[in-house]
Tab-separated table of N, CA, C and O in Angstrom:
chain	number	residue	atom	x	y	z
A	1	UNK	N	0.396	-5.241	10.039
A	1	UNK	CA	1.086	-4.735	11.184
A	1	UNK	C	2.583	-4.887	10.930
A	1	UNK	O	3.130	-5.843	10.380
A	2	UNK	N	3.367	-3.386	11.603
A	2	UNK	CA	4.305	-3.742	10.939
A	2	UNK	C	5.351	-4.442	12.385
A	2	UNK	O	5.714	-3.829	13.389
A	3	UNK	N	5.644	-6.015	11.983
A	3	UNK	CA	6.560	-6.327	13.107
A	3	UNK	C	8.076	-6.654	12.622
A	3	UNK	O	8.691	-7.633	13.046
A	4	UNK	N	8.580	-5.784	11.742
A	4	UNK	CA	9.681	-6.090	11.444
A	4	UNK	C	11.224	-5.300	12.188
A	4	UNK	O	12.380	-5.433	11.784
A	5	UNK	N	10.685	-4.412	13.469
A	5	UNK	CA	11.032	-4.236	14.564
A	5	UNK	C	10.783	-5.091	15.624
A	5	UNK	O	10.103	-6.117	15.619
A	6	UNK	N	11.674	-4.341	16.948
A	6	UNK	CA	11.442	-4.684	18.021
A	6	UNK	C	10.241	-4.846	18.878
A	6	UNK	O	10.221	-5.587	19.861
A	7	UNK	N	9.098	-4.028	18.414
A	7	UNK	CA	8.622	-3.445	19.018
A	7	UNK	C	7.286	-3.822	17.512
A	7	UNK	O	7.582	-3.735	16.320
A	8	UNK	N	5.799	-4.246	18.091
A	8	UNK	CA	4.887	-3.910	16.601
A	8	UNK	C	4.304	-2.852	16.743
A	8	UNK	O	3.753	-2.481	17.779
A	9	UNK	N	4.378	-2.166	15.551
A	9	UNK	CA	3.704	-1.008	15.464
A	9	UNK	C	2.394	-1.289	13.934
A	9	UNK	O	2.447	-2.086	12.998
A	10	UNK	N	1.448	-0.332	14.260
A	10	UNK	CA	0.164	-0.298	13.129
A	10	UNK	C	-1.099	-0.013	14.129
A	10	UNK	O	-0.923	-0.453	15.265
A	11	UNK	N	-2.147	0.546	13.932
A	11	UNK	CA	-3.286	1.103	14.294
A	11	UNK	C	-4.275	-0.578	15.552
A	11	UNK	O	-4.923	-0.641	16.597
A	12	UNK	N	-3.754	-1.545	14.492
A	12	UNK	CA	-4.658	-2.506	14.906
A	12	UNK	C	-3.559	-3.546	15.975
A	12	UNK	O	-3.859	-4.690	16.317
A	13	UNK	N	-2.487	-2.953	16.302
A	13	UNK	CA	-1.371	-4.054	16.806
A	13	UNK	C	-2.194	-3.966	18.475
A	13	UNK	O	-1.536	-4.857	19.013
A	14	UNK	N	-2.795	-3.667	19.156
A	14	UNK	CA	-3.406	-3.924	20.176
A	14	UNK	C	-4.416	-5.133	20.213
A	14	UNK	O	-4.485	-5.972	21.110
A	15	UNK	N	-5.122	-5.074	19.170
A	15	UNK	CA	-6.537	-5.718	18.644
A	15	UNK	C	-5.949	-7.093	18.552
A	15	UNK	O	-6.563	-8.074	18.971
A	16	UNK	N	-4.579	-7.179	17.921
A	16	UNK	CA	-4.044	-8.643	17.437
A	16	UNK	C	-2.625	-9.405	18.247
A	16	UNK	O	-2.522	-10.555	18.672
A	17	UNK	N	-1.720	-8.384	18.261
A	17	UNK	CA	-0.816	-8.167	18.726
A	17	UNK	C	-0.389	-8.813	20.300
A	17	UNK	O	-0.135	-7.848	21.021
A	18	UNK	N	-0.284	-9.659	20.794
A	18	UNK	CA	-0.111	-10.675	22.192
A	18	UNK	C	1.180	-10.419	23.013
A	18	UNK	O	1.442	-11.546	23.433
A	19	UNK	N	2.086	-9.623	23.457
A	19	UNK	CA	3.451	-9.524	23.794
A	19	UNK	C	3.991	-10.413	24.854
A	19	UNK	O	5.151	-10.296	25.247
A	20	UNK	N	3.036	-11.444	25.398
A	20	UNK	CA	2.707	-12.371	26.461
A	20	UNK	C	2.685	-13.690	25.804
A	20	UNK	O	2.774	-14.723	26.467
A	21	UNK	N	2.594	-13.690	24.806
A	21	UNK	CA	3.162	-15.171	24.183
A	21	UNK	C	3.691	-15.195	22.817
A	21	UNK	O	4.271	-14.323	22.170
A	22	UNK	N	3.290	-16.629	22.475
A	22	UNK	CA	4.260	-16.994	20.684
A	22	UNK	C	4.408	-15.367	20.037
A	22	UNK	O	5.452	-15.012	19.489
A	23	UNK	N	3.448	-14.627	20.158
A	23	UNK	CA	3.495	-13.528	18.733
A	23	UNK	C	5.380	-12.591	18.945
A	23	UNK	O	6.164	-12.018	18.188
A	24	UNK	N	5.350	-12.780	19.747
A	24	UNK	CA	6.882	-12.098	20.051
A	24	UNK	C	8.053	-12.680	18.709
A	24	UNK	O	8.950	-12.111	18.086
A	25	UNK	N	7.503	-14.040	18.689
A	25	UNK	CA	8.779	-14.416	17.521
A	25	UNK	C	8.610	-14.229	16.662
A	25	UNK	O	9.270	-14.881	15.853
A	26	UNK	N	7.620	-13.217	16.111
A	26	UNK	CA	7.041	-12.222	14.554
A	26	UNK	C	8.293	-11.372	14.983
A	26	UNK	O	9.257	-11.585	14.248
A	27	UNK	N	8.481	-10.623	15.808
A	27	UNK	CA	9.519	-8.802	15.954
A	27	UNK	C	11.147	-9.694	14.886
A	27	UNK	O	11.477	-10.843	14.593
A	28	UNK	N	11.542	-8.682	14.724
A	28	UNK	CA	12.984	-8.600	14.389
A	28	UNK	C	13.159	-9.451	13.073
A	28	UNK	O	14.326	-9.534	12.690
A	29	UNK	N	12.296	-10.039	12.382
A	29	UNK	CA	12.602	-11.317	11.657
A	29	UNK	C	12.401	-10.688	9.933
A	29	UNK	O	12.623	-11.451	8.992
A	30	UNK	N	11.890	-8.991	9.658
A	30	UNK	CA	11.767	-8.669	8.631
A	30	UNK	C	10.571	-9.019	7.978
A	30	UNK	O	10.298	-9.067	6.778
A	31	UNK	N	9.742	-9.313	9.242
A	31	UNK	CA	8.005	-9.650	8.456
A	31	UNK	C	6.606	-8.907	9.150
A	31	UNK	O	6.237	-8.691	10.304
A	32	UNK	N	6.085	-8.660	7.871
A	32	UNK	CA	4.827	-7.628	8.298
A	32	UNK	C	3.965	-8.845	8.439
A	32	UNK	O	3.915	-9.718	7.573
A	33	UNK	N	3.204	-8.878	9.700
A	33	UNK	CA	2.089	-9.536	10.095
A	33	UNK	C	0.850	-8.911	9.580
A	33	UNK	O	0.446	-7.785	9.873
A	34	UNK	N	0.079	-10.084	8.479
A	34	UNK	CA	-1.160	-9.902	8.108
A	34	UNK	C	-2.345	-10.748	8.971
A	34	UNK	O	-2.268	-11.957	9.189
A	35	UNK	N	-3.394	-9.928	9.396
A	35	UNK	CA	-4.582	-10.514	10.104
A	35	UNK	C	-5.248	-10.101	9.102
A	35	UNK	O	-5.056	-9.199	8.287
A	36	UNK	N	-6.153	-10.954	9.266
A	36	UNK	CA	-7.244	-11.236	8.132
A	36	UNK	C	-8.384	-11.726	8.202
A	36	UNK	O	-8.525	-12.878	8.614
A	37	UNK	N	-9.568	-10.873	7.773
A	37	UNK	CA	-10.946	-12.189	8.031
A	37	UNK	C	-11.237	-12.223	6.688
A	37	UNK	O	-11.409	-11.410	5.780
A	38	UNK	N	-11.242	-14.306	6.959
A	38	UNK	CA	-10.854	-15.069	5.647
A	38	UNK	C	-13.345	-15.796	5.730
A	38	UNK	O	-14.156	-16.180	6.573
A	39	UNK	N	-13.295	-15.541	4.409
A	39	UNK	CA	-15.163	-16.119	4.678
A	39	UNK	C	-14.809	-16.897	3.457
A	39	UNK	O	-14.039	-16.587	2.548
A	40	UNK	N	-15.741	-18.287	3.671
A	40	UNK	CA	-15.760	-19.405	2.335
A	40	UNK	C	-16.723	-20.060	3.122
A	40	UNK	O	-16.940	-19.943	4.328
A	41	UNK	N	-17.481	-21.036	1.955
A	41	UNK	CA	-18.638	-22.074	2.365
A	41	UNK	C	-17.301	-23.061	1.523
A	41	UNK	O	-16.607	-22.769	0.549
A	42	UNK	N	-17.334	-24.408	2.461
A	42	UNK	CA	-16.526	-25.611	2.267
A	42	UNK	C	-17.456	-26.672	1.479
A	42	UNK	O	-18.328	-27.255	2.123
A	43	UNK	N	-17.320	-26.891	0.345
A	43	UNK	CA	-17.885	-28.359	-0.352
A	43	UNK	C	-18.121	-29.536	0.415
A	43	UNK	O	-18.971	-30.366	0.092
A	44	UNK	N	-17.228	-29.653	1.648
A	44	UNK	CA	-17.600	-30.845	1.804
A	44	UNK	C	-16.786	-30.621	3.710
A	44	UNK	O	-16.393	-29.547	4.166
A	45	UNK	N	-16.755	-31.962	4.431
A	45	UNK	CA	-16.282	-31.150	5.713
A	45	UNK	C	-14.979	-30.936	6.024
A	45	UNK	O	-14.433	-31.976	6.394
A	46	UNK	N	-14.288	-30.002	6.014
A	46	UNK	CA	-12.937	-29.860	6.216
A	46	UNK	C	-12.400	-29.168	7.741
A	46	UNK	O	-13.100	-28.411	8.415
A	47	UNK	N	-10.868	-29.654	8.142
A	47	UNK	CA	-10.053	-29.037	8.894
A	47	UNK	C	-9.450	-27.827	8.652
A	47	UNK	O	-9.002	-27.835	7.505
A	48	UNK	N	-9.168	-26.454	9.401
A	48	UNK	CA	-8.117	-25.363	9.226
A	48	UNK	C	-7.204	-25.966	8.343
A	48	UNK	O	-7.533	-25.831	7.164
A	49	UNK	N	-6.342	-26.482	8.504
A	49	UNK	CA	-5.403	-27.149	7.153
A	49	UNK	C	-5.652	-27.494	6.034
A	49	UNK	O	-4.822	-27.692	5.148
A	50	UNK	N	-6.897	-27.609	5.949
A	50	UNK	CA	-7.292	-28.102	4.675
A	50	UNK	C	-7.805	-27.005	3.543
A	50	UNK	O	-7.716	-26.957	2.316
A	51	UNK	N	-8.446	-26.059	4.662
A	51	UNK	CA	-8.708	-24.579	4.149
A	51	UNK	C	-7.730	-23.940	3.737
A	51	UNK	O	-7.907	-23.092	2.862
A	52	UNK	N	-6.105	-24.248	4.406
A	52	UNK	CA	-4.976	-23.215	4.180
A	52	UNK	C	-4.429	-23.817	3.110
A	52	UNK	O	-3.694	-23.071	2.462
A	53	UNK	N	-4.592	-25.442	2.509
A	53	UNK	CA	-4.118	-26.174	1.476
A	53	UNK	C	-4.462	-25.873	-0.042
A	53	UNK	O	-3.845	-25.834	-1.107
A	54	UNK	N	-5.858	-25.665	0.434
A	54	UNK	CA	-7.225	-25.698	-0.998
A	54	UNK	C	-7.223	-24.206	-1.092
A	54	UNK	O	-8.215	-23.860	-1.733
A	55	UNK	N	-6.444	-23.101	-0.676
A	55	UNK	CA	-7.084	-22.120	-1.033
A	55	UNK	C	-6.380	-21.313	-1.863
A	55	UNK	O	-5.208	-21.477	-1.525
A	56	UNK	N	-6.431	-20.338	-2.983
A	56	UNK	CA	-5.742	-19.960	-4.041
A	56	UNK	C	-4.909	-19.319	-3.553
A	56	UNK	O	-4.919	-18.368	-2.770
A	57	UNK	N	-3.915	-20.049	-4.201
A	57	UNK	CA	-2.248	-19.111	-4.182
A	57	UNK	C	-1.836	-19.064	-2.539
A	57	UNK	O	-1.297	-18.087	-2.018
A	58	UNK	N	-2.134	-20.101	-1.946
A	58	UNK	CA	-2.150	-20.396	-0.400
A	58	UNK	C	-2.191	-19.283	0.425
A	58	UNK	O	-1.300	-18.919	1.192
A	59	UNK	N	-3.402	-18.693	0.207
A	59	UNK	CA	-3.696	-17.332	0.673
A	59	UNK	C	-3.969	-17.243	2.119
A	59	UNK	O	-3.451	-16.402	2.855
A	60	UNK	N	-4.968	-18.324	2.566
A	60	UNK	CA	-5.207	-18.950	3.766
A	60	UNK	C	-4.195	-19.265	4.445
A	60	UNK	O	-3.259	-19.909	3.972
A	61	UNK	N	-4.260	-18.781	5.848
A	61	UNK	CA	-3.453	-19.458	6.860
A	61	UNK	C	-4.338	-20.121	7.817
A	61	UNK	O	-5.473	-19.828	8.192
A	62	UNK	N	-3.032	-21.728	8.333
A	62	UNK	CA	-3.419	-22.280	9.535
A	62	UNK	C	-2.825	-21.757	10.453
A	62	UNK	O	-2.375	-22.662	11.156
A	63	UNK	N	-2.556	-20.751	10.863
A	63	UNK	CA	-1.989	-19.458	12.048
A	63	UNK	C	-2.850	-19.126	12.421
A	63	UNK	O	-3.250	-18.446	11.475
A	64	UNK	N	-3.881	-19.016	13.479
A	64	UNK	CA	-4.741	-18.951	14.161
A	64	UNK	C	-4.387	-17.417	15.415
A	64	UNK	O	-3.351	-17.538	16.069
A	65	UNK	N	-5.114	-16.307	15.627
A	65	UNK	CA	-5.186	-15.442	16.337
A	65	UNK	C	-5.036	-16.125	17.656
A	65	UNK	O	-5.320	-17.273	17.995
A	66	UNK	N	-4.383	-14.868	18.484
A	66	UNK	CA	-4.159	-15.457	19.952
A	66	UNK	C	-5.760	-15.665	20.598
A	66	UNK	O	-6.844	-15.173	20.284
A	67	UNK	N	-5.362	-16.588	21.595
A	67	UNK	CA	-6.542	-16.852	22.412
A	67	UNK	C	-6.967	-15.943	22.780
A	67	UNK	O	-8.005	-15.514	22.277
A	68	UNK	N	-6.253	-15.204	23.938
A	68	UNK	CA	-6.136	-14.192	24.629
A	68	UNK	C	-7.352	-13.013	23.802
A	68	UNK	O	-8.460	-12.752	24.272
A	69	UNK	N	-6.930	-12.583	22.827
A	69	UNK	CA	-7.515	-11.662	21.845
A	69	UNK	C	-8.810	-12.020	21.286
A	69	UNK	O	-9.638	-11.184	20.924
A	70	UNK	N	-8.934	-13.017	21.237
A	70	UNK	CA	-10.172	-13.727	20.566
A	70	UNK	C	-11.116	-13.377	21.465
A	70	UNK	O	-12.162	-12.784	21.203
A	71	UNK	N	-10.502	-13.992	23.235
A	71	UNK	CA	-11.584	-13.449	24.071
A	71	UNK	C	-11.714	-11.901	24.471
A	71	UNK	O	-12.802	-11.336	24.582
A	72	UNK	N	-10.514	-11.306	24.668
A	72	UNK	CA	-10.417	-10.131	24.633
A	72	UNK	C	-11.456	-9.040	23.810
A	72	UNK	O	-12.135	-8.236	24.449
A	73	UNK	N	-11.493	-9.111	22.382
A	73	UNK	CA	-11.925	-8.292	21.375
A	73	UNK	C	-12.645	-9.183	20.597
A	73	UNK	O	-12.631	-8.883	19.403
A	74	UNK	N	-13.640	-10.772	21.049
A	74	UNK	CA	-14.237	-10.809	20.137
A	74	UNK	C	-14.061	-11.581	18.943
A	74	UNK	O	-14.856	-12.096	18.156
A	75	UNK	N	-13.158	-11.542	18.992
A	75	UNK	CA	-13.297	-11.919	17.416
A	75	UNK	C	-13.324	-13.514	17.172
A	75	UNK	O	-13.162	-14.364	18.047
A	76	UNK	N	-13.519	-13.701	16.054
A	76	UNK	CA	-14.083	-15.587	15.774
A	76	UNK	C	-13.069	-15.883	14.701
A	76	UNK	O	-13.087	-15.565	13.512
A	77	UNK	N	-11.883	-16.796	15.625
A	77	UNK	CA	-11.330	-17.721	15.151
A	77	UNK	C	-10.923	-19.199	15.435
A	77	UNK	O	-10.872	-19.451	16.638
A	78	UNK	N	-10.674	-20.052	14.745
A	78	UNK	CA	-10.295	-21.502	14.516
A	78	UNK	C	-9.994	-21.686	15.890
A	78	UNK	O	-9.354	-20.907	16.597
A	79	UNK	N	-10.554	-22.887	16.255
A	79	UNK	CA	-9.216	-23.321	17.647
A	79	UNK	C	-7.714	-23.694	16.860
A	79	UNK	O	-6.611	-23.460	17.354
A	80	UNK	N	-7.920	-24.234	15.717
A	80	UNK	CA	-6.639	-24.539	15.530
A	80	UNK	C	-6.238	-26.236	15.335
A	80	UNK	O	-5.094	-26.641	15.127
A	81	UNK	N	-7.510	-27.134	15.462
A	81	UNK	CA	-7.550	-28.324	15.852
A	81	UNK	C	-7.487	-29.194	14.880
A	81	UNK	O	-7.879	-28.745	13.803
A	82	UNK	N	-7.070	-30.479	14.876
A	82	UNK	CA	-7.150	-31.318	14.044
A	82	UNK	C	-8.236	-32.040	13.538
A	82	UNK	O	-8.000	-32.831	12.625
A	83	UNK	N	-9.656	-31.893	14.052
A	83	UNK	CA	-10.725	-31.903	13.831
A	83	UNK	C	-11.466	-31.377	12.621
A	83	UNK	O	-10.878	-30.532	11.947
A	84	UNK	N	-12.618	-31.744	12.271
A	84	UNK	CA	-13.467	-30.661	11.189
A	84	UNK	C	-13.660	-29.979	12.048
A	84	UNK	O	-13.965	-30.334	13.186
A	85	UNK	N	-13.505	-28.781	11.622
A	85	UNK	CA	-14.296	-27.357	12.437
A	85	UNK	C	-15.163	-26.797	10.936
A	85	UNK	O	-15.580	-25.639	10.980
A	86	UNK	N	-15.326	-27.303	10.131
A	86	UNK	CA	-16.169	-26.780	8.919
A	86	UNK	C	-16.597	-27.604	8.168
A	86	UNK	O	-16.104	-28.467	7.441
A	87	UNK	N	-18.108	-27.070	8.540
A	87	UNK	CA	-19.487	-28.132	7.861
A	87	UNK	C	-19.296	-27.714	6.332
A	87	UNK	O	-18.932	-26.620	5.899
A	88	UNK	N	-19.659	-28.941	5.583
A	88	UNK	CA	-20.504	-28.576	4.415
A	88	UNK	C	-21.207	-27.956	4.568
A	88	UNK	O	-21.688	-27.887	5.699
A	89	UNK	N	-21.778	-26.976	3.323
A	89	UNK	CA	-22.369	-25.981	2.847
A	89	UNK	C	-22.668	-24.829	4.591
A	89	UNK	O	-23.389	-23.882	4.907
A	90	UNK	N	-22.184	-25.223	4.896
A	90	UNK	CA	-22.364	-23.515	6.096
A	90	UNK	C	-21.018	-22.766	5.566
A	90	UNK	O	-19.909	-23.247	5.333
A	91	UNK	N	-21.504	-21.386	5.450
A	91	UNK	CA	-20.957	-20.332	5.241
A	91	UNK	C	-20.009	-19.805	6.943
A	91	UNK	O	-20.465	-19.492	8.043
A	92	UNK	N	-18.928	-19.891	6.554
A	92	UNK	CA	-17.938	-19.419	7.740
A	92	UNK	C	-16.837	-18.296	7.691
A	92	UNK	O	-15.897	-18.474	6.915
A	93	UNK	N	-16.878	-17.090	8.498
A	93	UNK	CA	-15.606	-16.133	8.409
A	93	UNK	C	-15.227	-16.492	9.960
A	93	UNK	O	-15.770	-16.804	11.019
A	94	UNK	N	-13.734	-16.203	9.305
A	94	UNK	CA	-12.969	-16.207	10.774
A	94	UNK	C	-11.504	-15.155	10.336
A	94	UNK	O	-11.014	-14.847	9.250
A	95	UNK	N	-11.112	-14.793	11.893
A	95	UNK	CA	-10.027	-14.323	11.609
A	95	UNK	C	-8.530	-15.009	11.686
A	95	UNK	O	-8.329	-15.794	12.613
A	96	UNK	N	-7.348	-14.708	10.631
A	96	UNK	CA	-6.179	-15.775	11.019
A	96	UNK	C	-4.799	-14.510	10.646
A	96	UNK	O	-4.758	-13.298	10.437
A	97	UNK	N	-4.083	-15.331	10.702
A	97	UNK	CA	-2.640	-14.613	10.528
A	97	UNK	C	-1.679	-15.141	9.520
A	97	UNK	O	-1.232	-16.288	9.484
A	98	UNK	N	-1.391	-14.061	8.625
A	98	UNK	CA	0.034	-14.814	7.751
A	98	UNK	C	1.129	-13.549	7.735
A	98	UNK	O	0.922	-12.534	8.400
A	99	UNK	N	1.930	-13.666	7.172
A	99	UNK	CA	3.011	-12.904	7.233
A	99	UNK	C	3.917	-12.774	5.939
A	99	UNK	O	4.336	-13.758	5.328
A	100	UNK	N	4.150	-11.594	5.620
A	100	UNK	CA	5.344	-11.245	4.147
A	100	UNK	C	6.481	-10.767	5.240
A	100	UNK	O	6.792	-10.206	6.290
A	101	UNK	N	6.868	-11.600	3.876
A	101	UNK	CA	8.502	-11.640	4.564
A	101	UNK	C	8.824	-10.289	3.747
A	101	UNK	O	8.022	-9.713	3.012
A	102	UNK	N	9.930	-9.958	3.968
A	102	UNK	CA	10.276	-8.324	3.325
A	102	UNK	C	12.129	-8.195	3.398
A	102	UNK	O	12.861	-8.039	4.374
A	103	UNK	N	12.352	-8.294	2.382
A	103	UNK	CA	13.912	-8.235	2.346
A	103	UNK	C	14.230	-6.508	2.565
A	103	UNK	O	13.674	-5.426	2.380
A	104	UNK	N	15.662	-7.139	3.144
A	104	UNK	CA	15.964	-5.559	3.992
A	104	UNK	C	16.376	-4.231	3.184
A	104	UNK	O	16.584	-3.159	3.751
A	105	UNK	N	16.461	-4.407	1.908
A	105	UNK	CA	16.560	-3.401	0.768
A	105	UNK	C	15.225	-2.808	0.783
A	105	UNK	O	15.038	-1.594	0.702
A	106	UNK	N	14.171	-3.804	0.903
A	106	UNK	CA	12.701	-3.369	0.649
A	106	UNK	C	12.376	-2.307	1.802
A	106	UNK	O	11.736	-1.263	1.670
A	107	UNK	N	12.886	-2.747	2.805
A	107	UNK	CA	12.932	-2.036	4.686
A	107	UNK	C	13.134	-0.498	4.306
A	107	UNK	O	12.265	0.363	4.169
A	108	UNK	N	14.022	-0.428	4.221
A	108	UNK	CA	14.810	0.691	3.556
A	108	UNK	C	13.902	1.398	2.961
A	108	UNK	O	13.143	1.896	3.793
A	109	UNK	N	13.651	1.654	1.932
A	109	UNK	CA	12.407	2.110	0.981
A	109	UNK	C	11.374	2.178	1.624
A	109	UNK	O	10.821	3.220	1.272
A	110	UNK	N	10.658	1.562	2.529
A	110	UNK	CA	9.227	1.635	3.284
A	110	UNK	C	9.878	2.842	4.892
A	110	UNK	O	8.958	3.464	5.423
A	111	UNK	N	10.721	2.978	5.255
A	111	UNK	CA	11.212	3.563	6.367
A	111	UNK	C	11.466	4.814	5.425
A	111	UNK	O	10.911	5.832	5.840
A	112	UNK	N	12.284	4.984	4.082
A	112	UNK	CA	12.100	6.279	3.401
A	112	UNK	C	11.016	7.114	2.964
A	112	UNK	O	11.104	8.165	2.330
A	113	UNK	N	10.086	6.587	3.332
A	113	UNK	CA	8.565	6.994	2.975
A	113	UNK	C	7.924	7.910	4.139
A	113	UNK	O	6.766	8.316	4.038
């Protein structure tokens, strides 16, 4: 999604997109918001953080989808907690959020397109 405006724009910015809380401080900052459903079975029992630590090339985020949306549309993600939320050997997808940053030369070039 692209929130490197005022305003997010992309097909799925309804589905994810919250204008009623935190997600507002994604706009203006030069970063495309990635949502993502992330699936792994955990070795042993781990926290969201621990998933976003251990995972290659820190692909994983502990950025957790709005509440709001979760109940809204469904979808299954993390509370976000300091707790295990992930058993050994159970297989788990959820959805989360990370973000590329995008320097403003790059802006340029994606708006020329």
């Amino acid at each position: 999604m692209d929130t490197t405006g005022s305003k997010p724009k992309g097909i799925f910015k309804d589905m994810f997109f919250n204008e009623q809380s935190n997600d507002e401080a994604l706009l203006n900052k030069g970063i495309y918001a990635i949502y993502y459903e992330y699936t792994f079975k955990p070795s042993k029992d781990v926290r969201l953080l621990s998933v976003k630590n251990g995972s290659d090339m820190h692909f994983a985020s502990n950025l957790v989808v709005d509440k709001n949306k979760v109940e809204q549309f469904h979808i299954t993600s993390p509370t976000g907690t300091s707790k295990n939320e992930f058993m050994k050997g159970e297989t788990y997808r959820f959805w989360a959020l990370n973000g590329v940053k995008v320097k403003s030369d790059e802006k340029a070039k994606w708006k020329n397109r």
